[in-house]
C-alpha cells in the first residue's frame, strides 16, 4: 500500500480511463488530459506523487458532483434514486492506483462468505453522464467515507462488511446463534454479495434475537444499518405462532418462495418456464427496442451474439434451463434475426440448428443455447474438484456429498483423476483410468461387483506389491489388469487434474468445453474470406450458397 507510483504507472492508469466518462466538478474528462498530455503530463504526475508523499488532497480535487439516477421508471420518492458520485479525473487516477495496491492483499483478509469485489470483481464503474439531471446545482464537499462511483469504495465496503461476517461467525461459535440444520457441518452462517445479506439459522427466537443484537452492534461500530423495509425472513417447519412472533420481534414481513435474488429465482422445485419469465422478458425488451428494430441483418446477428448471449449466460451458469425456455428463446432470436421484429410471423430461411453451427462450417456461429448451458454448468463440477476454498464447494461437499468429493460420480470426459497413494481414489466410481467408469466399461449389473467392495479404494486393492483382483474373464478386464501394472503408488496424496486434448489446465474455459460438446462438421474453404476481422458483412451486400440446404441462401 505504501509503494510509490512511478510516472509510467500514473500515465498508464490515466490513459486506461474511459475518455467519455462523466467529469467531476472541474469538467475535465480523461479525454482532455490525454489530448493535452504533452503540456499537462508533468504537472499531473507531480500532483499525484505529492498526494502519495504527503497524503494531502486539495479540496477542489476531492469535491464531488452527486448525480441522482432513477432506479426504475416512474420514480417519485428520493429513496427511488441512486446517488452516483461524479469524480474528478485526478481523483479517479489516485483511487485506481490505491485499488491496484489493495487488491493483492484483500483476498486472504476477506472471509469466503463475501462473494463480490474480491479477486478483481469491480462492479461499480462511473459511466453515467454528469448532465443526467439537467444541470449542476452546487457540489458536495469531499470528506472521508464511501462514495458510489469511486473505484476504491467497493473494496473499502467489503472490508467493512467483513467485520459483520466475523461477528456473525463468532456468535455462532459461541452458540449464541444456532446453525441451520443444513449448515451445521459446513459452519455456514451467512452469504454476502455486496450489501445483499442472507443469514441462515435454526429459526428459534433466541437465534433471531442474537442476530438482531449482532446487527445492532455492527451498526454502532460502522454506522451501517439494516433497512427493515427492504428485508424479509423465510421459514420452513415453524408453526404459525412461531413465525408471527419472529415477525413481531424483527418488524420484517415473512416472504415466500420463489423469490428473486441477484436477478435469478430461488425456488425449492425444479426450474420451470414460469420461473424463467423474467429472463424471457429481458430478452423481449432488448429485441423490441426502437434501436434494435433499425438494425441491419449484420447488426441483428451481432446483437444476438453479444447482448442476448450475455443476458442468458448468467442464467446458464446457475441453472439447467427448461427445454421450453430454450425453445422460446431460440424462437424469439430466430424471428428477430430473419424478420427484425419479434411480433411478426416466424418464417426462417434456415433451420436454427444450422444457424448455430460455427462459421468455419459455413454458418453464422450463434451459440447453441442448450449446449452452452451445459458447458456453463459443467464449471460447477469443476469447482468441486479444483476450488475447495469456495464457501459453496465446502457446503456442497459436506452436506450433499457426505464430506467427500469422491462421492460425486464423474463421467470420462469431465475430469481425470491422478493417483499418488490411492487412499482416497475409489476403484469403481472415480475416473482414475483411461476407461472412465469401470462399472460401465465392464457392463456390470446393479448387484455385480466382481467381489470388490463398492467403496473400495485403489490402495485397498494392493497388498505386498500385488493387485487383489479376480482373474480376467473378458478382454476389458484384461485391459484393466494391464493398466494396473503401469501404476506405482507412492506416499503423496491423491489429486485431480483437468485434462483437455492431452493438455493439463488449471483454468476452466466454458468456450473450450462448448466446442468440445458440439458435433464437429465439415469445414468450408471460404469462411475466412467472409468472416474476417477487417471486414463487416452488410445486409444484401453478398449471398452465400448453403451447401447443406439446397436452395436456401444467407443474406449478409
Coordinates of C-alpha atoms in Angstrom, one line a residue:
X1 CA 0.0 0.0 0.0
X2 CA 2.9 2.4 0.6
X3 CA 4.6 1.7 -2.8
X4 CA 5.3 5.0 -4.5
X5 CA 3.9 5.1 -8.1
X6 CA 6.2 5.6 -11.0
X7 CA 5.5 8.2 -13.7
X8 CA 4.9 5.3 -16.2
X9 CA 2.3 3.7 -13.9
X10 CA 0.4 7.0 -13.4
X11 CA 0.4 7.7 -17.2
X12 CA -0.8 4.2 -18.0
X13 CA -3.6 4.4 -15.4
X14 CA -4.9 7.7 -16.7
X15 CA -4.8 6.5 -20.3
X16 CA -6.9 3.4 -19.4
X17 CA -9.8 5.6 -18.2
X18 CA -12.8 5.9 -20.4
X19 CA -12.4 9.2 -22.3
X20 CA -16.1 9.9 -22.2
X21 CA -16.7 9.1 -18.5
X22 CA -18.7 11.7 -16.6
X23 CA -16.3 14.5 -15.4
X24 CA -16.2 15.9 -11.9
X25 CA -16.6 19.5 -10.8
X26 CA -13.8 20.8 -12.9
X27 CA -15.4 19.4 -16.1
X28 CA -12.2 17.9 -17.3
X29 CA -12.6 14.4 -18.7
X30 CA -9.9 11.8 -19.2
X31 CA -10.0 12.6 -22.9
X32 CA -9.0 16.2 -22.2
X33 CA -5.9 15.0 -20.2
X34 CA -5.0 12.6 -22.9
X35 CA -5.3 15.2 -25.6
X36 CA -3.1 17.7 -23.7
X37 CA -0.7 15.3 -22.0
X38 CA 2.3 16.8 -23.7
X39 CA 1.5 20.0 -21.9
X40 CA 0.0 18.9 -18.6
X41 CA 1.6 15.5 -18.1
X42 CA 4.5 16.5 -15.9
X43 CA 2.2 18.6 -13.7
X44 CA -0.3 15.8 -13.3
X45 CA 2.4 13.3 -12.4
X46 CA 3.8 15.7 -9.8
X47 CA 0.4 16.4 -8.2
X48 CA -0.4 12.7 -7.9
X49 CA 3.1 11.9 -6.5
X50 CA 2.6 14.7 -4.0
X51 CA -0.5 13.0 -2.7
X52 CA 1.3 9.7 -2.1
X53 CA 4.2 11.5 -0.5
X54 CA 2.1 13.8 1.9
X55 CA -1.3 12.1 2.0
X56 CA -2.8 15.6 1.2
X57 CA -5.5 16.1 -1.4
X58 CA -6.8 19.6 -2.2
X59 CA -10.5 20.2 -1.5
X60 CA -11.1 21.0 -5.2
X61 CA -9.8 17.6 -6.2
X62 CA -11.8 15.8 -3.6
X63 CA -15.0 17.6 -4.4
X64 CA -17.9 15.6 -5.9
X65 CA -20.9 16.2 -8.1
X66 CA -23.8 14.0 -6.8
X67 CA -26.0 12.8 -9.7
X68 CA -29.3 11.1 -8.7
X69 CA -30.0 8.3 -11.1
X70 CA -33.6 6.7 -11.1
X71 CA -33.6 3.1 -10.0
X72 CA -36.6 2.4 -12.2
X73 CA -39.1 4.4 -14.4
X74 CA -41.8 6.3 -12.6
X75 CA -39.8 7.4 -9.6
X76 CA -41.5 9.8 -7.2
X77 CA -39.6 9.4 -3.8
X78 CA -36.0 10.3 -3.0
X79 CA -35.4 6.7 -1.9
X80 CA -36.1 5.7 -5.5
X81 CA -33.0 7.4 -6.8
X82 CA -29.4 6.0 -6.7
X83 CA -26.8 8.6 -5.8
X84 CA -23.8 8.4 -8.1
X85 CA -20.6 10.4 -7.4
X86 CA -19.1 12.1 -10.4
X87 CA -15.4 12.4 -9.5
X88 CA -12.6 14.5 -10.8
X89 CA -10.2 12.7 -13.2
X90 CA -7.2 13.1 -11.0
X91 CA -9.2 11.6 -8.1
X92 CA -10.1 8.6 -10.3
X93 CA -6.4 8.0 -11.1
X94 CA -5.4 8.2 -7.4
X95 CA -8.3 5.9 -6.5
X96 CA -7.3 3.3 -9.1
X97 CA -3.7 3.4 -8.0
X98 CA -4.8 2.6 -4.5
X99 CA -7.1 -0.2 -5.8
X100 CA -4.2 -1.8 -7.6
X101 CA -2.2 -1.9 -4.3
X102 CA -5.2 -3.1 -2.2
X103 CA -6.4 -5.9 -4.4
X104 CA -3.5 -8.3 -4.0
X105 CA -3.8 -8.3 -0.1
X106 CA -7.6 -8.3 0.0
X107 CA -8.3 -12.0 -0.8
X108 CA -6.7 -13.6 2.3
X109 CA -8.3 -10.9 4.6
X110 CA -11.9 -11.4 3.5
X111 CA -14.0 -14.4 4.6
X112 CA -15.3 -16.5 1.7
X113 CA -18.9 -15.6 2.7
X114 CA -18.4 -12.3 0.8
X115 CA -18.7 -13.2 -2.9
X116 CA -18.1 -9.9 -4.7
X117 CA -15.4 -7.3 -5.2
X118 CA -12.8 -9.9 -4.4
X119 CA -10.3 -11.2 -7.0
X120 CA -10.7 -8.3 -9.3
X121 CA -14.5 -8.2 -9.5
X122 CA -15.1 -4.5 -9.7
X123 CA -18.8 -3.9 -10.4
X124 CA -19.2 -0.2 -9.9
X125 CA -18.0 2.0 -12.7
X126 CA -18.5 5.7 -13.1
X127 CA -20.1 5.7 -16.5
X128 CA -23.1 8.0 -16.0
X129 CA -23.2 11.4 -17.6
X130 CA -22.9 14.4 -15.3
X131 CA -25.7 16.1 -17.0
X132 CA -28.2 13.4 -16.3
X133 CA -30.3 15.6 -14.0
X134 CA -30.2 18.5 -16.5
X135 CA -27.8 20.9 -14.7
X136 CA -25.3 21.2 -11.9
X137 CA -26.5 22.9 -8.7
X138 CA -23.7 23.2 -6.2
X139 CA -21.4 20.4 -5.2
X140 CA -20.6 18.0 -2.3
X141 CA -17.5 18.8 -0.3
X142 CA -15.4 15.6 -0.2
X143 CA -14.6 14.1 3.2
X144 CA -13.7 10.6 4.4
X145 CA -16.2 7.9 3.6
X146 CA -17.6 5.8 0.8
X147 CA -19.0 7.2 -2.5
X148 CA -20.9 5.2 -5.1
X149 CA -18.9 5.7 -8.2
X150 CA -15.5 5.7 -6.6
X151 CA -13.4 2.7 -7.8
X152 CA -11.9 2.4 -4.3
X153 CA -15.3 2.4 -2.5
X154 CA -16.3 -1.3 -3.2
X155 CA -13.1 -2.6 -1.6
X156 CA -13.4 -0.4 1.4
X157 CA -17.1 -1.5 1.7
X158 CA -16.0 -5.2 1.6
X159 CA -13.5 -4.6 4.3
X160 CA -16.3 -3.0 6.5
X161 CA -18.7 -5.9 5.7
X162 CA -16.0 -8.4 6.6
X163 CA -16.3 -7.2 10.2
X164 CA -20.0 -8.2 10.2
X165 CA -19.1 -11.6 8.8
X166 CA -16.6 -12.2 11.5
X167 CA -19.2 -11.1 14.2
X168 CA -21.8 -13.5 12.8
X169 CA -19.3 -16.4 12.7
X170 CA -18.1 -15.6 16.2
X171 CA -21.7 -15.5 17.6
X172 CA -22.3 -19.0 16.0
X173 CA -19.1 -20.3 17.5
X174 CA -20.2 -19.0 20.9
X175 CA -23.5 -20.8 20.4
X176 CA -25.5 -17.6 20.6
X177 CA -26.8 -18.3 17.1
X178 CA -27.7 -21.9 16.3
X179 CA -26.8 -23.2 12.8
X180 CA -29.3 -24.1 10.2
X181 CA -29.9 -27.9 10.1
X182 CA -28.2 -28.0 6.6
X183 CA -25.3 -25.7 7.6
X184 CA -24.1 -27.4 10.8
X185 CA -21.3 -29.4 9.2
X186 CA -20.0 -26.6 7.0
X187 CA -20.4 -24.0 9.8
X188 CA -22.2 -21.7 7.3
X189 CA -23.9 -18.7 8.9
X190 CA -24.5 -16.3 6.0
X191 CA -23.8 -15.3 2.4
X192 CA -23.0 -11.8 1.4
X193 CA -23.0 -10.2 -2.0
X194 CA -22.1 -6.5 -1.5
X195 CA -24.9 -5.2 0.7
X196 CA -27.2 -8.2 0.0
X197 CA -27.1 -10.4 3.1
X198 CA -28.6 -13.9 3.6
X199 CA -28.4 -15.2 7.2
X200 CA -29.1 -18.8 8.0
X201 CA -30.2 -20.1 11.4
X202 CA -32.3 -22.7 13.1
X203 CA -35.4 -20.4 13.4
X204 CA -35.5 -20.2 17.1
X205 CA -36.4 -16.9 18.8
X206 CA -33.1 -17.0 20.7
X207 CA -31.1 -17.2 17.5
X208 CA -33.2 -14.4 15.9
X209 CA -32.6 -12.1 18.8
X210 CA -28.9 -12.8 18.8
X211 CA -28.7 -12.0 15.1
X212 CA -30.5 -8.7 15.7
X213 CA -28.1 -7.9 18.6
X214 CA -25.1 -8.6 16.2
X215 CA -26.6 -6.3 13.6
X216 CA -27.2 -3.5 16.1
X217 CA -23.7 -3.8 17.4
X218 CA -22.4 -3.6 13.8
X219 CA -24.5 -0.5 13.3
X220 CA -22.9 1.2 16.3
X221 CA -19.4 0.3 15.0
X222 CA -19.8 1.2 11.4
X223 CA -22.9 3.4 11.0
X224 CA -24.4 0.9 8.5
X225 CA -27.9 -0.1 9.5
X226 CA -30.2 -2.8 8.2
X227 CA -33.1 -1.5 6.1
X228 CA -36.1 -3.3 7.6
X229 CA -38.4 -2.1 4.8
X230 CA -36.3 -4.0 2.3
X231 CA -35.8 -7.1 4.4
X232 CA -37.8 -10.2 5.0
X233 CA -37.4 -13.6 6.5
X234 CA -38.2 -17.1 5.2
X235 CA -39.2 -20.0 7.4
X236 CA -39.8 -23.7 7.0
X237 CA -41.1 -26.2 9.5
X238 CA -42.2 -23.5 12.0
X239 CA -45.7 -23.0 13.4
X240 CA -47.9 -20.0 12.7
X241 CA -47.3 -18.8 16.2
X242 CA -43.5 -19.0 15.9
X243 CA -43.5 -17.1 12.6
X244 CA -45.8 -14.4 14.0
X245 CA -43.5 -14.0 16.9
X246 CA -40.5 -13.6 14.7
X247 CA -42.4 -11.1 12.5
X248 CA -43.4 -9.1 15.6
X249 CA -39.8 -9.2 17.0
X250 CA -38.0 -8.2 13.8
X251 CA -40.6 -6.0 12.2
X252 CA -39.9 -7.9 8.9
X253 CA -42.5 -9.5 6.8
X254 CA -42.4 -13.2 6.1
X255 CA -41.6 -13.9 2.5
X256 CA -42.4 -17.0 0.4
X257 CA -40.6 -18.8 -2.4
X258 CA -39.9 -18.4 -5.2
X259 CA -38.1 -15.0 -4.7
X260 CA -35.6 -13.2 -6.9
X261 CA -32.1 -13.0 -5.5
X262 CA -29.3 -11.3 -7.6
X263 CA -31.6 -11.4 -10.6
X264 CA -32.4 -15.1 -10.6
X265 CA -35.2 -17.1 -8.9
X266 CA -34.7 -19.0 -5.6
X267 CA -37.2 -21.9 -5.6
X268 CA -37.4 -25.3 -3.9
X269 CA -38.6 -27.1 -7.1
X270 CA -37.1 -27.7 -10.5
X271 CA -36.9 -24.6 -12.6
X272 CA -40.0 -24.2 -14.8
X273 CA -40.9 -22.0 -17.7
X274 CA -42.9 -19.8 -15.3
X275 CA -39.7 -19.1 -13.3
X276 CA -37.9 -18.1 -16.5
X277 CA -40.4 -15.4 -17.4
X278 CA -38.1 -12.7 -16.0
X279 CA -35.4 -13.9 -18.4
X280 CA -37.7 -14.0 -21.4
X281 CA -39.0 -10.5 -20.6
X282 CA -35.4 -9.2 -20.5
X283 CA -34.8 -10.7 -23.9
X284 CA -38.0 -9.4 -25.4
X285 CA -37.2 -5.9 -24.1
X286 CA -33.8 -5.9 -25.9
X287 CA -35.2 -7.3 -29.1
X288 CA -38.2 -5.0 -29.3
X289 CA -36.5 -1.7 -28.5
X290 CA -36.7 1.1 -31.2
X291 CA -32.9 0.9 -31.7
X292 CA -33.0 -2.8 -32.3
X293 CA -35.7 -2.5 -35.0
X294 CA -33.5 -0.2 -37.1
X295 CA -30.6 -2.7 -37.3
X296 CA -29.5 -4.4 -40.4
X297 CA -29.1 -8.2 -40.7
X298 CA -25.5 -8.0 -39.6
X299 CA -26.5 -5.7 -36.7
X300 CA -29.2 -8.1 -35.5
X301 CA -26.8 -11.0 -35.7
X302 CA -24.2 -9.1 -33.6
X303 CA -26.9 -8.2 -31.1
X304 CA -27.9 -11.8 -30.6
X305 CA -24.3 -13.0 -30.3
X306 CA -23.3 -10.3 -27.7
X307 CA -26.2 -8.8 -25.8
X308 CA -28.6 -11.7 -25.8
X309 CA -25.9 -14.2 -25.1
X310 CA -24.6 -12.1 -22.2
X311 CA -28.1 -12.0 -20.7
X312 CA -28.6 -15.8 -20.9
X313 CA -25.0 -16.6 -19.7
X314 CA -25.7 -15.7 -16.1
X315 CA -28.7 -17.9 -16.0
X316 CA -26.9 -20.7 -17.9
X317 CA -24.1 -20.6 -15.3
X318 CA -26.6 -21.1 -12.5
X319 CA -29.4 -23.4 -13.8
X320 CA -30.2 -26.1 -16.3
X321 CA -32.7 -24.1 -18.3
X322 CA -36.0 -25.9 -19.1
X323 CA -36.3 -27.1 -22.7
X324 CA -39.4 -25.0 -23.2
X325 CA -37.4 -21.9 -22.2
X326 CA -34.6 -22.7 -24.6
X327 CA -37.1 -23.2 -27.4
X328 CA -38.8 -19.9 -26.6
X329 CA -35.5 -18.0 -26.6
X330 CA -34.4 -19.7 -29.9
X331 CA -37.8 -18.7 -31.4
X332 CA -37.5 -15.1 -30.3
X333 CA -34.0 -14.9 -31.7
X334 CA -35.0 -16.6 -34.9
X335 CA -37.8 -14.2 -35.6
X336 CA -35.7 -11.2 -34.8
X337 CA -32.8 -12.4 -36.9
X338 CA -34.8 -13.0 -40.1
X339 CA -37.7 -10.5 -39.7
X340 CA -36.3 -7.8 -37.4
X341 CA -39.5 -7.7 -35.4
X342 CA -40.5 -10.3 -32.8
X343 CA -44.2 -9.6 -33.4
X344 CA -44.0 -10.8 -37.0
X345 CA -44.7 -14.4 -38.2
X346 CA -41.7 -16.6 -37.9
X347 CA -40.6 -17.6 -41.4
X348 CA -37.0 -18.8 -41.0
X349 CA -34.9 -19.2 -44.2
X350 CA -32.6 -21.7 -42.5
X351 CA -33.1 -24.1 -39.6
X352 CA -32.0 -22.7 -36.2
X353 CA -29.9 -25.8 -35.7
X354 CA -27.9 -24.9 -38.8
X355 CA -27.6 -21.3 -37.9
X356 CA -25.9 -22.2 -34.6
X357 CA -23.1 -24.1 -36.3
X358 CA -19.7 -22.4 -36.3
X359 CA -18.5 -20.0 -39.0
X360 CA -15.8 -22.4 -40.2
X361 CA -18.6 -24.7 -41.2
X362 CA -20.2 -22.0 -43.3
X363 CA -22.8 -20.9 -40.8
X364 CA -23.4 -17.8 -38.6
X365 CA -21.7 -19.0 -35.4
X366 CA -24.5 -18.2 -32.9
X367 CA -24.1 -20.3 -29.8
X368 CA -26.4 -23.3 -29.4
X369 CA -28.1 -22.3 -26.1
X370 CA -28.7 -25.9 -24.9
X371 CA -25.0 -26.9 -25.4
X372 CA -23.8 -23.5 -24.0
X373 CA -26.0 -24.1 -20.9
X374 CA -24.3 -27.5 -20.3
X375 CA -20.8 -26.1 -20.8
X376 CA -21.5 -23.3 -18.3
X377 CA -23.0 -25.7 -15.7
X378 CA -20.1 -28.1 -16.0
X379 CA -18.0 -25.4 -14.3
X380 CA -19.9 -26.2 -11.1
X381 CA -18.5 -29.7 -11.2
X382 CA -15.0 -28.3 -12.0
X383 CA -15.3 -26.0 -8.9
X384 CA -16.0 -29.0 -6.7
X385 CA -12.6 -30.6 -7.5
X386 CA -10.4 -27.6 -8.0
X387 CA -11.7 -24.7 -5.9
X388 CA -12.1 -26.3 -2.5
X389 CA -11.8 -22.9 -0.7
X390 CA -15.1 -21.6 -2.1
X391 CA -17.9 -21.5 0.5
X392 CA -20.4 -23.1 -1.9
X393 CA -18.0 -26.0 -2.5
X394 CA -17.4 -26.5 1.2
X395 CA -21.1 -26.6 1.8
X396 CA -21.9 -28.9 -1.1
X397 CA -19.2 -31.4 -0.2
X398 CA -20.2 -31.5 3.4
X399 CA -24.0 -31.6 3.1
X400 CA -24.6 -33.2 -0.2
X401 CA -21.6 -35.4 -0.8
X402 CA -21.3 -36.6 2.8
X403 CA -17.9 -35.0 3.4
X404 CA -16.0 -36.4 0.4
X405 CA -15.9 -35.1 -3.2
X406 CA -15.1 -38.6 -4.3
X407 CA -18.8 -39.4 -3.7
X408 CA -19.6 -37.5 -6.8
X409 CA -19.9 -39.8 -9.8
X410 CA -17.9 -38.4 -12.7
X411 CA -18.0 -39.3 -16.4
X412 CA -15.0 -39.9 -18.6
X413 CA -15.0 -36.5 -20.5
X414 CA -15.3 -34.4 -17.3
X415 CA -12.1 -34.8 -15.3
X416 CA -9.2 -37.1 -15.0
X417 CA -8.0 -38.5 -11.6
X418 CA -4.3 -38.7 -10.9
X419 CA -3.3 -41.1 -8.1
X420 CA -0.4 -40.9 -5.7
X421 CA -1.1 -43.1 -2.7
X422 CA -4.5 -44.3 -3.8
X423 CA -6.0 -43.9 -0.3
X424 CA -8.9 -41.6 -1.5
X425 CA -9.3 -42.8 -5.1
X426 CA -12.2 -45.1 -5.4
X427 CA -11.9 -48.1 -7.7
X428 CA -15.5 -48.1 -9.1
X429 CA -16.7 -44.5 -9.1
X430 CA -13.6 -42.3 -9.7
X431 CA -12.2 -41.7 -13.2
X432 CA -8.7 -42.9 -12.4
X433 CA -8.1 -44.9 -15.6
X434 CA -8.5 -44.1 -19.3
X435 CA -11.6 -46.3 -19.4
X436 CA -13.8 -43.9 -17.4
X437 CA -16.4 -45.5 -15.1
X438 CA -15.3 -49.1 -14.7
X439 CA -18.8 -50.4 -14.0
X440 CA -19.9 -49.1 -17.4
X441 CA -16.8 -50.2 -19.1
X442 CA -17.2 -53.8 -17.8
X443 CA -21.0 -53.7 -18.4
X444 CA -21.7 -54.9 -14.9
X445 CA -25.3 -55.1 -13.5
X446 CA -26.5 -53.3 -10.4
X447 CA -25.5 -56.1 -7.9
X448 CA -22.4 -57.4 -9.6
X449 CA -19.0 -56.1 -8.4
X450 CA -16.6 -59.0 -9.0
X451 CA -16.1 -59.4 -5.3
X452 CA -14.8 -55.9 -4.9
X453 CA -16.5 -53.6 -2.4
X454 CA -18.4 -50.6 -3.8
X455 CA -16.4 -48.1 -1.8
X456 CA -13.0 -49.9 -2.3
X457 CA -10.1 -47.6 -3.0
X458 CA -7.1 -48.2 -5.2
X459 CA -4.8 -48.6 -2.2
X460 CA -7.0 -51.2 -0.6
X461 CA -6.7 -53.5 -3.6
X462 CA -2.9 -53.6 -3.4
X463 CA -1.0 -55.8 -0.9
X464 CA 2.6 -56.8 -1.0
X465 CA 3.1 -55.3 -4.4
X466 CA 0.3 -57.4 -5.8
X467 CA -3.2 -56.4 -7.1
X468 CA -6.1 -58.2 -5.4
X469 CA -8.3 -58.5 -8.4
X470 CA -10.2 -61.6 -9.7
X471 CA -8.9 -63.4 -12.7
X472 CA -9.6 -61.7 -16.0
X473 CA -12.5 -63.3 -17.9
X474 CA -13.1 -60.7 -20.5
X475 CA -11.0 -58.5 -22.8
X476 CA -12.0 -55.4 -21.0
X477 CA -10.9 -56.8 -17.6
X478 CA -7.6 -57.8 -19.3
X479 CA -7.1 -54.2 -20.3
X480 CA -7.7 -53.1 -16.6
X481 CA -5.2 -55.7 -15.4
X482 CA -2.7 -54.4 -17.9
X483 CA -3.2 -50.8 -17.0
X484 CA -2.7 -51.5 -13.3
X485 CA 0.7 -52.9 -14.0
X486 CA 1.7 -49.3 -15.0
X487 CA 0.7 -47.8 -11.7
X488 CA 3.2 -47.3 -8.9
X489 CA 1.8 -45.9 -5.6
X490 CA 3.8 -43.5 -3.5
X491 CA 3.4 -41.5 -0.3
X492 CA 1.9 -38.4 -1.9
X493 CA -1.8 -37.6 -1.6
X494 CA -4.2 -38.2 -4.5
X495 CA -5.2 -35.3 -6.6
X496 CA -7.3 -34.4 -9.6
X497 CA -6.2 -33.0 -12.9
X498 CA -8.3 -31.2 -15.6
X499 CA -7.2 -32.5 -18.9
X500 CA -8.4 -31.5 -22.4
X501 CA -6.9 -33.0 -25.6
X502 CA -4.0 -34.4 -23.6
X503 CA -3.1 -31.0 -22.1
X504 CA -3.5 -30.3 -18.3
X505 CA -5.0 -27.0 -17.5
X506 CA -5.5 -25.1 -14.2
X507 CA -8.4 -23.0 -15.5
X508 CA -11.9 -23.7 -16.8
X509 CA -12.9 -22.3 -20.2
X510 CA -16.6 -22.6 -21.0
X511 CA -15.8 -21.7 -24.6
X512 CA -13.4 -24.6 -24.9
X513 CA -15.8 -27.0 -23.4
X514 CA -18.6 -25.7 -25.6
X515 CA -16.5 -26.5 -28.7
X516 CA -15.8 -30.0 -27.4
X517 CA -19.5 -30.7 -26.8
X518 CA -20.5 -29.5 -30.3
X519 CA -20.6 -32.1 -33.1
X520 CA -17.8 -31.1 -35.4
X521 CA -18.9 -30.8 -39.1
X522 CA -17.1 -30.2 -42.4
X523 CA -15.1 -27.1 -42.8
X524 CA -15.7 -24.8 -45.8
X525 CA -12.7 -23.2 -47.5
X526 CA -14.2 -19.8 -48.0
X527 CA -15.2 -18.9 -44.4
X528 CA -12.0 -16.9 -43.8
X529 CA -12.8 -14.7 -46.7
X530 CA -16.2 -13.8 -45.4
X531 CA -15.6 -13.8 -41.7
X532 CA -12.5 -11.7 -41.2
X533 CA -11.5 -9.1 -38.6
X534 CA -11.1 -6.3 -41.2
X535 CA -14.5 -6.8 -43.0
X536 CA -18.1 -6.1 -41.9
X537 CA -20.7 -8.0 -43.8
X538 CA -23.7 -5.8 -44.7
X539 CA -27.3 -6.5 -45.4
X540 CA -27.9 -7.7 -49.0
X541 CA -24.3 -7.0 -49.9
X542 CA -23.4 -10.6 -50.6
X543 CA -25.0 -14.0 -50.7
X544 CA -23.6 -17.3 -49.6
X545 CA -25.0 -20.5 -51.0
X546 CA -25.8 -23.0 -48.3
X547 CA -24.5 -26.4 -49.4
X548 CA -26.4 -28.3 -46.7
X549 CA -29.9 -26.9 -47.5
X550 CA -30.3 -26.7 -51.3
X551 CA -32.0 -23.5 -52.4
X552 CA -31.5 -21.8 -49.1
X553 CA -29.4 -18.6 -49.0
X554 CA -28.0 -16.3 -46.4
X555 CA -28.3 -12.6 -46.9
X556 CA -25.4 -10.8 -45.3

